[in-house]
Coordinates of C-alpha atoms and ligand atoms in Angstrom, one line a residue:
M1 CA 16.1 5.6 -8.2
T2 CA 13.5 2.9 -8.5
E3 CA 9.8 3.2 -8.7
T4 CA 6.7 1.2 -9.4
A5 CA 4.4 3.6 -11.0
F6 CA 0.8 3.1 -9.9
E7 CA -1.9 5.2 -11.2
T8 CA -4.1 7.4 -9.1
V9 CA -7.6 6.2 -8.7
P10 CA -10.7 8.4 -9.1
A11 CA -13.3 9.0 -6.5
V12 CA -16.5 7.1 -7.0
A13 CA -19.7 8.6 -5.8
P14 CA -20.4 7.9 -2.2
V15 CA -22.5 4.9 -1.6
E16 CA -26.1 5.9 -2.2
P17 CA -28.6 5.4 0.6
R18 CA -30.3 2.9 -1.6
A19 CA -27.3 0.5 -1.5
R20 CA -28.2 -2.5 0.6
I21 CA -26.2 -4.8 2.7
G22 CA -25.9 -8.0 0.9
T23 CA -24.8 -6.8 -2.5
V24 CA -22.2 -9.0 -4.2
V25 CA -20.4 -8.4 -7.4
M26 CA -19.3 -11.7 -9.1
K27 CA -16.9 -11.4 -12.0
F28 CA -16.3 -14.3 -14.4
G29 CA -13.3 -14.4 -16.7
G30 CA -13.1 -15.5 -20.3
T31 CA -12.4 -19.2 -19.7
S32 CA -15.4 -19.3 -17.3
V33 CA -17.8 -18.3 -20.0
A34 CA -15.9 -20.0 -23.0
D35 CA -18.9 -22.0 -24.3
P36 CA -22.7 -22.3 -24.0
E37 CA -22.5 -25.0 -21.4
K38 CA -20.1 -22.9 -19.2
I39 CA -22.4 -19.9 -19.6
R40 CA -25.3 -21.9 -18.3
R41 CA -23.1 -23.0 -15.3
V42 CA -22.2 -19.4 -14.6
A43 CA -25.9 -18.5 -14.9
A44 CA -26.7 -21.2 -12.3
R45 CA -24.0 -19.9 -10.0
L46 CA -25.4 -16.3 -10.2
V47 CA -28.9 -17.6 -9.6
G48 CA -27.6 -19.6 -6.6
A49 CA -26.2 -16.4 -5.0
K50 CA -29.5 -14.6 -5.7
R51 CA -31.6 -17.4 -4.1
G52 CA -29.2 -17.3 -1.2
G53 CA -30.5 -13.8 -0.5
S54 CA -27.9 -11.5 -2.2
R55 CA -28.4 -8.6 -4.6
V56 CA -26.3 -10.0 -7.4
V57 CA -24.3 -8.1 -10.1
G58 CA -22.5 -10.3 -12.5
V59 CA -19.6 -8.9 -14.6
L60 CA -18.6 -11.0 -17.5
S61 CA -15.5 -11.1 -19.8
A62 CA -15.8 -12.0 -23.4
M63 CA -16.1 -15.7 -24.2
G64 CA -12.8 -17.6 -24.4
H65 CA -10.5 -15.8 -26.9
H66 CA -13.2 -13.6 -28.4
T67 CA -11.3 -10.4 -27.6
D68 CA -8.2 -11.7 -29.3
E69 CA -10.2 -12.8 -32.3
L70 CA -11.8 -9.4 -32.6
L71 CA -8.4 -7.7 -32.4
D72 CA -7.1 -10.1 -35.0
L73 CA -10.0 -9.4 -37.3
A74 CA -9.3 -5.6 -37.0
H75 CA -5.7 -6.1 -38.1
Q76 CA -6.8 -8.3 -41.0
V77 CA -8.9 -5.4 -42.3
S78 CA -6.6 -2.5 -41.4
P79 CA -2.9 -2.3 -40.6
R80 CA -3.5 0.5 -38.1
P81 CA -7.1 0.4 -36.9
K82 CA -8.3 3.7 -35.5
P83 CA -8.5 3.4 -31.7
R84 CA -12.0 4.6 -31.5
E85 CA -13.3 2.0 -33.9
L86 CA -11.1 -0.7 -32.2
D87 CA -13.0 0.1 -29.0
M88 CA -16.3 -0.2 -30.7
L89 CA -15.3 -3.6 -31.9
M90 CA -13.6 -5.0 -28.9
S91 CA -16.4 -4.0 -26.5
V92 CA -18.7 -6.4 -28.3
G93 CA -17.3 -9.6 -26.8
E94 CA -18.5 -8.8 -23.3
R95 CA -21.9 -7.8 -24.5
V96 CA -22.3 -11.2 -26.2
S97 CA -21.5 -13.1 -22.9
C98 CA -23.8 -10.9 -20.9
A99 CA -26.8 -11.2 -23.2
L100 CA -26.3 -15.0 -23.4
A101 CA -26.1 -15.3 -19.6
A102 CA -29.2 -13.2 -19.1
M103 CA -31.1 -15.6 -21.4
A104 CA -29.8 -18.6 -19.5
I105 CA -30.8 -17.0 -16.2
S106 CA -34.3 -16.4 -17.4
D107 CA -34.5 -20.1 -18.3
L108 CA -33.8 -20.9 -14.7
G109 CA -36.8 -18.8 -13.7
Q110 CA -35.0 -15.7 -12.5
D111 CA -35.3 -12.3 -13.9
A112 CA -32.1 -10.8 -15.4
I113 CA -31.0 -7.8 -17.4
S114 CA -27.8 -7.3 -19.3
L115 CA -26.3 -3.9 -19.6
T116 CA -23.4 -2.5 -21.6
G117 CA -20.7 -0.6 -19.6
S118 CA -22.3 2.6 -20.9
Q119 CA -25.8 1.6 -19.8
A120 CA -24.4 0.6 -16.4
G121 CA -23.1 4.1 -15.9
I122 CA -19.4 3.5 -16.2
V123 CA -17.9 6.8 -17.3
T124 CA -14.3 7.0 -18.4
D125 CA -11.8 9.4 -19.7
T126 CA -11.2 9.6 -23.5
V127 CA -8.1 7.4 -23.9
H128 CA -9.1 4.6 -26.2
G129 CA -7.7 1.2 -25.5
K130 CA -6.8 1.9 -21.9
A131 CA -9.4 4.3 -20.6
K132 CA -9.7 5.0 -16.9
I133 CA -13.0 5.1 -15.0
V134 CA -13.7 8.6 -13.8
E135 CA -17.2 8.0 -12.4
V136 CA -19.7 5.3 -11.8
R137 CA -23.4 6.4 -12.1
A138 CA -25.1 3.3 -10.7
R139 CA -28.7 4.5 -10.7
R140 CA -29.8 2.0 -13.4
I141 CA -28.2 -0.9 -11.6
H142 CA -29.8 0.0 -8.4
E143 CA -33.2 0.2 -10.1
A144 CA -32.8 -3.2 -11.6
L145 CA -31.6 -4.7 -8.3
D146 CA -34.6 -3.1 -6.6
Q147 CA -36.8 -4.9 -9.1
D148 CA -35.3 -8.1 -7.9
R149 CA -33.3 -8.8 -11.0
I150 CA -29.8 -10.2 -11.5
V151 CA -27.8 -7.5 -13.3
L152 CA -25.2 -8.5 -15.8
V153 CA -22.7 -5.8 -16.7
A154 CA -20.4 -6.1 -19.7
G155 CA -16.9 -5.8 -18.4
F156 CA -13.9 -4.0 -19.8
Q157 CA -15.8 -1.0 -21.2
G158 CA -17.4 2.3 -20.5
V159 CA -18.5 5.5 -22.2
S160 CA -16.2 8.4 -22.3
T161 CA -16.9 11.9 -21.2
E162 CA -17.3 12.6 -24.9
L163 CA -19.8 9.8 -25.3
D164 CA -17.6 7.4 -27.2
I165 CA -17.3 3.7 -26.3
T166 CA -14.0 3.0 -24.5
T167 CA -12.2 -0.1 -23.3
L168 CA -10.2 -0.3 -20.1
G169 CA -7.1 -2.2 -21.2
R170 CA -6.6 -6.0 -21.4
G171 CA -7.9 -7.7 -18.3
G172 CA -10.1 -4.7 -17.7
S173 CA -13.2 -6.6 -16.6
D174 CA -11.6 -7.0 -13.2
T175 CA -11.6 -3.2 -12.9
T176 CA -15.2 -3.0 -14.0
A177 CA -16.1 -5.4 -11.2
V178 CA -14.2 -3.6 -8.5
A179 CA -15.4 -0.2 -9.5
L180 CA -19.0 -1.5 -9.3
A181 CA -18.4 -3.1 -6.0
A182 CA -17.1 0.2 -4.7
A183 CA -19.9 2.2 -6.1
L184 CA -22.6 -0.2 -4.9
G185 CA -21.1 -0.7 -1.5
A186 CA -20.9 -4.4 -2.1
D187 CA -19.8 -6.7 0.7
A188 CA -17.1 -8.2 -1.5
C189 CA -16.0 -8.5 -5.1
E190 CA -15.6 -12.1 -6.2
I191 CA -13.3 -12.8 -9.1
Y192 CA -14.1 -16.2 -10.6
T193 CA -11.4 -17.6 -12.7
D194 CA -9.8 -20.8 -14.1
V195 CA -7.3 -21.1 -11.2
D196 CA -7.9 -21.7 -7.6
G197 CA -6.5 -18.4 -6.4
V198 CA -3.2 -16.5 -6.2
F199 CA -0.2 -18.8 -5.9
T200 CA 3.2 -18.4 -4.3
A201 CA 4.6 -18.7 -7.9
D202 CA 3.3 -19.7 -11.3
P203 CA 2.4 -23.4 -10.8
R204 CA 3.6 -24.1 -14.4
V205 CA 7.1 -23.1 -13.3
V206 CA 6.9 -24.3 -9.7
P207 CA 4.6 -27.3 -9.5
D208 CA 4.6 -27.3 -5.7
A209 CA 3.6 -23.7 -5.4
R210 CA 1.0 -23.1 -2.7
K211 CA -2.3 -21.2 -2.9
L212 CA -2.2 -18.2 -0.7
H213 CA -5.3 -17.8 1.5
A214 CA -4.7 -14.1 2.1
A215 CA -2.6 -11.3 0.7
S216 CA -2.6 -7.6 1.4
Y217 CA -3.5 -5.0 -1.2
E218 CA 0.0 -3.8 -1.3
E219 CA 1.4 -7.3 -1.9
M220 CA -1.2 -7.9 -4.6
L221 CA -0.4 -4.6 -6.3
E222 CA 3.3 -5.6 -6.4
M223 CA 2.4 -9.1 -7.7
A224 CA 0.0 -7.8 -10.3
A225 CA 2.6 -5.3 -11.5
S226 CA 5.3 -7.9 -11.7
G227 CA 3.6 -10.7 -13.6
A228 CA 0.8 -12.3 -11.6
K229 CA -1.9 -12.3 -14.3
V230 CA -4.8 -13.2 -12.2
L231 CA -5.9 -9.6 -11.6
Q232 CA -5.5 -6.4 -13.6
L233 CA -3.2 -4.1 -11.7
R234 CA -5.7 -1.2 -11.8
S235 CA -8.4 -3.3 -10.3
V236 CA -6.2 -3.9 -7.2
E237 CA -5.5 -0.1 -6.9
F238 CA -9.1 0.6 -7.1
A239 CA -9.9 -2.1 -4.4
R240 CA -7.2 -0.8 -2.1
N241 CA -8.3 2.8 -2.4
H242 CA -11.9 2.0 -1.8
G243 CA -11.4 -0.8 0.8
V244 CA -13.1 -3.4 -1.4
R245 CA -12.2 -6.9 -0.3
L246 CA -11.5 -9.2 -3.2
H247 CA -11.9 -12.9 -3.3
V248 CA -10.1 -14.6 -6.2
R249 CA -11.5 -18.1 -6.6
S250 CA -12.2 -20.9 -9.0
T251 CA -15.4 -20.9 -11.1
F252 CA -15.3 -24.7 -11.1
T253 CA -15.3 -25.5 -7.4
D254 CA -16.9 -24.1 -4.2
E255 CA -13.6 -23.9 -2.4
D256 CA -12.3 -20.7 -0.9
G257 CA -9.6 -19.0 -3.0
T258 CA -7.4 -16.0 -2.0
W259 CA -8.6 -13.0 -0.1
I260 CA -7.0 -9.7 -0.9
R261 CA -7.6 -7.3 2.0
E262 CA -6.0 -5.0 4.5
E263 CA -2.6 -6.2 5.9
D264 CA -2.7 -7.9 9.3
E265 CA -0.3 -9.3 11.8
R266 CA -0.4 -12.8 10.5
M267 CA 0.7 -11.8 7.1
L268 CA 3.8 -10.2 8.6
E269 CA 4.7 -13.1 10.8
K270 CA 3.9 -16.3 9.2
A271 CA 5.8 -16.1 6.0
M272 CA 7.7 -12.9 5.2
I273 CA 7.5 -13.5 1.5
S274 CA 4.1 -14.0 -0.2
G275 CA 5.4 -15.0 -3.6
V276 CA 7.9 -15.0 -6.4
T277 CA 6.5 -13.6 -9.7
H278 CA 8.0 -13.2 -13.1
T279 CA 7.2 -11.7 -16.5
L280 CA 8.7 -11.9 -19.9
E281 CA 6.4 -9.2 -21.2
E282 CA 8.5 -6.1 -20.6
A283 CA 11.0 -4.4 -22.8
V284 CA 13.9 -2.6 -21.1
Y285 CA 15.0 0.7 -22.6
T286 CA 18.2 2.7 -22.1
V287 CA 18.2 6.3 -23.0
R288 CA 21.4 8.4 -22.9
E289 CA 21.9 12.0 -22.0
T290 CA 18.4 12.8 -21.4
N291 CA 16.4 14.8 -18.9
P292 CA 14.1 12.5 -16.9
A293 CA 11.3 15.1 -16.7
D294 CA 11.1 15.5 -20.5
L295 CA 11.4 11.7 -21.0
F296 CA 8.7 10.7 -18.5
E297 CA 6.3 13.5 -19.5
A298 CA 6.5 12.5 -23.1
L299 CA 5.9 8.8 -22.2
A300 CA 3.0 9.8 -20.0
G301 CA 1.6 11.9 -22.8
A302 CA 1.6 8.7 -25.0
S303 CA -0.1 6.7 -22.2
V304 CA 2.9 4.4 -21.8
N305 CA 2.8 2.6 -18.5
V306 CA 6.3 2.8 -17.3
D307 CA 7.3 0.3 -14.6
T308 CA 10.9 0.1 -13.3
I309 CA 13.0 3.2 -13.5
I310 CA 16.7 3.3 -12.8
Q311 CA 18.9 6.3 -13.3
I312 CA 22.6 5.7 -13.7
G313 CA 24.5 8.9 -14.2
S314 CA 23.0 10.6 -17.2
D315 CA 21.6 7.4 -18.5
I316 CA 18.0 6.3 -17.7
V317 CA 16.9 2.7 -17.8
F318 CA 13.2 1.9 -17.7
S319 CA 10.9 -0.9 -18.5
A320 CA 7.5 -0.7 -20.2
P321 CA 5.1 -3.3 -21.5
R322 CA 5.9 -4.9 -24.8
E323 CA 2.5 -4.0 -26.1
D324 CA 3.4 -0.3 -25.7
R325 CA 6.5 -0.8 -27.9
D326 CA 5.3 1.4 -30.8
E327 CA 4.3 4.3 -28.7
T328 CA 7.5 4.1 -26.7
A329 CA 9.7 4.0 -29.8
G330 CA 7.8 7.0 -31.1
V331 CA 8.4 9.0 -28.0
L332 CA 12.1 8.1 -27.8
D333 CA 12.6 8.9 -31.5
G334 CA 10.9 12.2 -30.9
L335 CA 13.2 13.1 -28.0
G336 CA 16.3 12.8 -30.2
A337 CA 18.4 11.2 -27.5
P338 CA 20.3 8.0 -28.3
W339 CA 18.4 5.0 -27.1
G340 CA 18.4 1.3 -27.1
E341 CA 16.0 -1.5 -26.4
R342 CA 16.4 -5.0 -25.0
D343 CA 13.7 -7.6 -25.2
D344 CA 15.8 -10.6 -24.0
L345 CA 15.3 -9.8 -20.3
G346 CA 12.7 -11.2 -17.9
K347 CA 11.8 -9.7 -14.6
V348 CA 11.7 -11.8 -11.4
S349 CA 10.3 -10.3 -8.2
I350 CA 10.0 -11.5 -4.7
V351 CA 7.1 -9.8 -2.8
G352 CA 6.2 -9.8 0.8
A353 CA 4.9 -7.5 3.5
G354 CA 7.1 -9.2 6.0
M355 CA 10.2 -7.8 4.3
K356 CA 9.6 -4.5 5.9
S357 CA 10.5 -5.9 9.3
H358 CA 12.8 -8.8 8.6
P359 CA 16.4 -8.1 7.7
G360 CA 18.3 -10.5 5.4
V361 CA 15.8 -10.9 2.6
A362 CA 18.2 -9.2 0.1
A363 CA 21.1 -11.3 1.4
R364 CA 19.2 -14.5 0.9
T365 CA 17.9 -13.4 -2.6
F366 CA 21.3 -12.5 -4.0
G367 CA 23.0 -15.3 -2.3
T368 CA 20.6 -17.7 -3.9
L369 CA 21.2 -16.2 -7.3
R370 CA 25.0 -16.4 -6.8
D371 CA 24.7 -20.1 -5.9
I372 CA 22.9 -20.9 -9.1
G373 CA 25.1 -18.7 -11.2
V374 CA 22.5 -16.2 -12.3
E375 CA 23.6 -12.6 -12.6
P376 CA 21.0 -9.9 -12.1
R377 CA 21.3 -7.0 -14.6
F378 CA 19.1 -4.3 -13.1
V379 CA 17.7 -4.3 -9.6
A380 CA 14.7 -2.4 -8.4
T381 CA 13.2 -2.4 -4.9
S382 CA 10.2 -1.2 -3.0
P383 CA 9.6 -1.6 0.8
I384 CA 7.9 -5.0 0.0
K385 CA 9.6 -6.1 -3.2
I386 CA 13.0 -6.9 -4.7
A387 CA 12.9 -7.2 -8.5
F388 CA 15.7 -7.9 -10.9
Y389 CA 16.1 -8.5 -14.6
V390 CA 17.9 -11.6 -15.9
G391 CA 18.2 -13.2 -19.3
H392 CA 15.0 -15.0 -20.5
D393 CA 16.8 -18.4 -20.1
D394 CA 17.5 -17.8 -16.5
V395 CA 14.0 -16.8 -15.4
D396 CA 12.5 -20.2 -14.5
R397 CA 15.7 -21.3 -12.7
A398 CA 15.7 -18.1 -10.6
V399 CA 12.0 -18.4 -9.7
K400 CA 12.4 -22.1 -8.6
A401 CA 15.5 -21.4 -6.6
L402 CA 14.0 -18.4 -4.8
H403 CA 10.7 -20.3 -4.1
D404 CA 12.9 -22.9 -2.4
A405 CA 15.1 -20.5 -0.6
F406 CA 12.2 -18.8 1.0
D407 CA 10.4 -22.1 1.8
L408 CA 7.3 -21.2 -0.1
S409 CA 6.3 -24.8 -0.6
S410 CA 5.6 -25.3 3.1
P411 CA 2.1 -25.0 4.5
E412 CA 3.3 -21.9 6.5
A413 CA 3.4 -20.0 3.2
E414 CA -0.3 -20.2 2.7
R415 CA -1.2 -17.7 5.4
R416 CA -4.6 -18.8 6.6
H417 CA -7.5 -16.3 6.2
A418 CA -9.8 -15.8 9.2
Ligands
LIG501 N1 -12.0 -9.5 -22.6 C1 -11.0 -8.5 -22.2 C2 -9.6 -9.1 -22.4 O1 -9.4 -10.2 -22.9 C3 -11.2 -8.0 -20.8 C4 -11.2 -9.0 -19.7 O2 -11.3 -10.2 -20.0 O3 -11.0 -8.7 -18.6 O4 -8.6 -8.5 -22.1
MG502 MG1 -8.2 -11.5 -16.5

């Protein structure tokens, strides 16, 4: 049995009558706001969109590595910081960038207001460190937009149903942006970042990887779940479930990036594979003589985000993020079943909507691995993905060989948008 566990996505309030056509949500990542000069450039970009006639909501990440620094600070003070206080601390980074951007926007002669997640009406559940948005109450944003202001919302955070500050998990500003785009009925959610878009493979591993012009929600979900870091997985689920079109593009150019949207014919025909992704950030666990229901209920109770699951007789193999290691070990110890962990495996995935209708993808994948002498350990598939685990040392070679085997350096692989 294999499965990629995606979370369900909450309803957001139906678009209020006040929502206007022409609303755009523009999200800027940490490298895009890393210093005062860059914040001024982001401010100018937001003002440009406003002067072009849009109602503009900016969602900002923390400056550069600010979130990491705050996390590090917490661990310098306390070996096990309380999750509630950690969220109080970590939510600060995004507030800093929003306040600064609002100042810079005022200097450009445009009215702006910065809001915390809580002020913006982002209501979450009570799970500190990876809270899920349960509701967006966008009244205050609408009011500010109606007053002709640019609204800056601190990404990555909300307020829980128990009125505590929560954060949405690393990379969570993407989810803030998409949730707001859904709630505001925005035309699109633009994700500005330090790369030009989504690539057919990580360009650091495959220098001739191509920028995709378009990918379907399903493909992007699989890619985000299997190592493409450009979007938080949950933001893609949210976008798919609410039909929000995403445009992932560079902060530093005006060029089009990658559109994430409904699947269409061209995606299926042009290139059957959209990309080869990889990750070294999962640990693989083997649990013996256990009951899958007990195991996965306990892991869910500890908010461990399980990815690949394979059952072999009475053994269960599953993968989970390294950052959930302590929680995972706690659950497995609690179950009392013998278990082991491997952190020397990387996961390589090939993803493509065209796989559904083209036979031979598995044959080509495993033939390629055989030819380069790489032996996959565990294999997991979905209708549009083949993923396998190999030793860390074999990951780059496997990615390069598969990128070649599926011709992903050719212009055909780009899949033109519109
Ligand atoms: N600043 C947060 C992080 O580093 C959230 C984000 O950037 O999306 O994870
Ligand atoms: Mg990010």
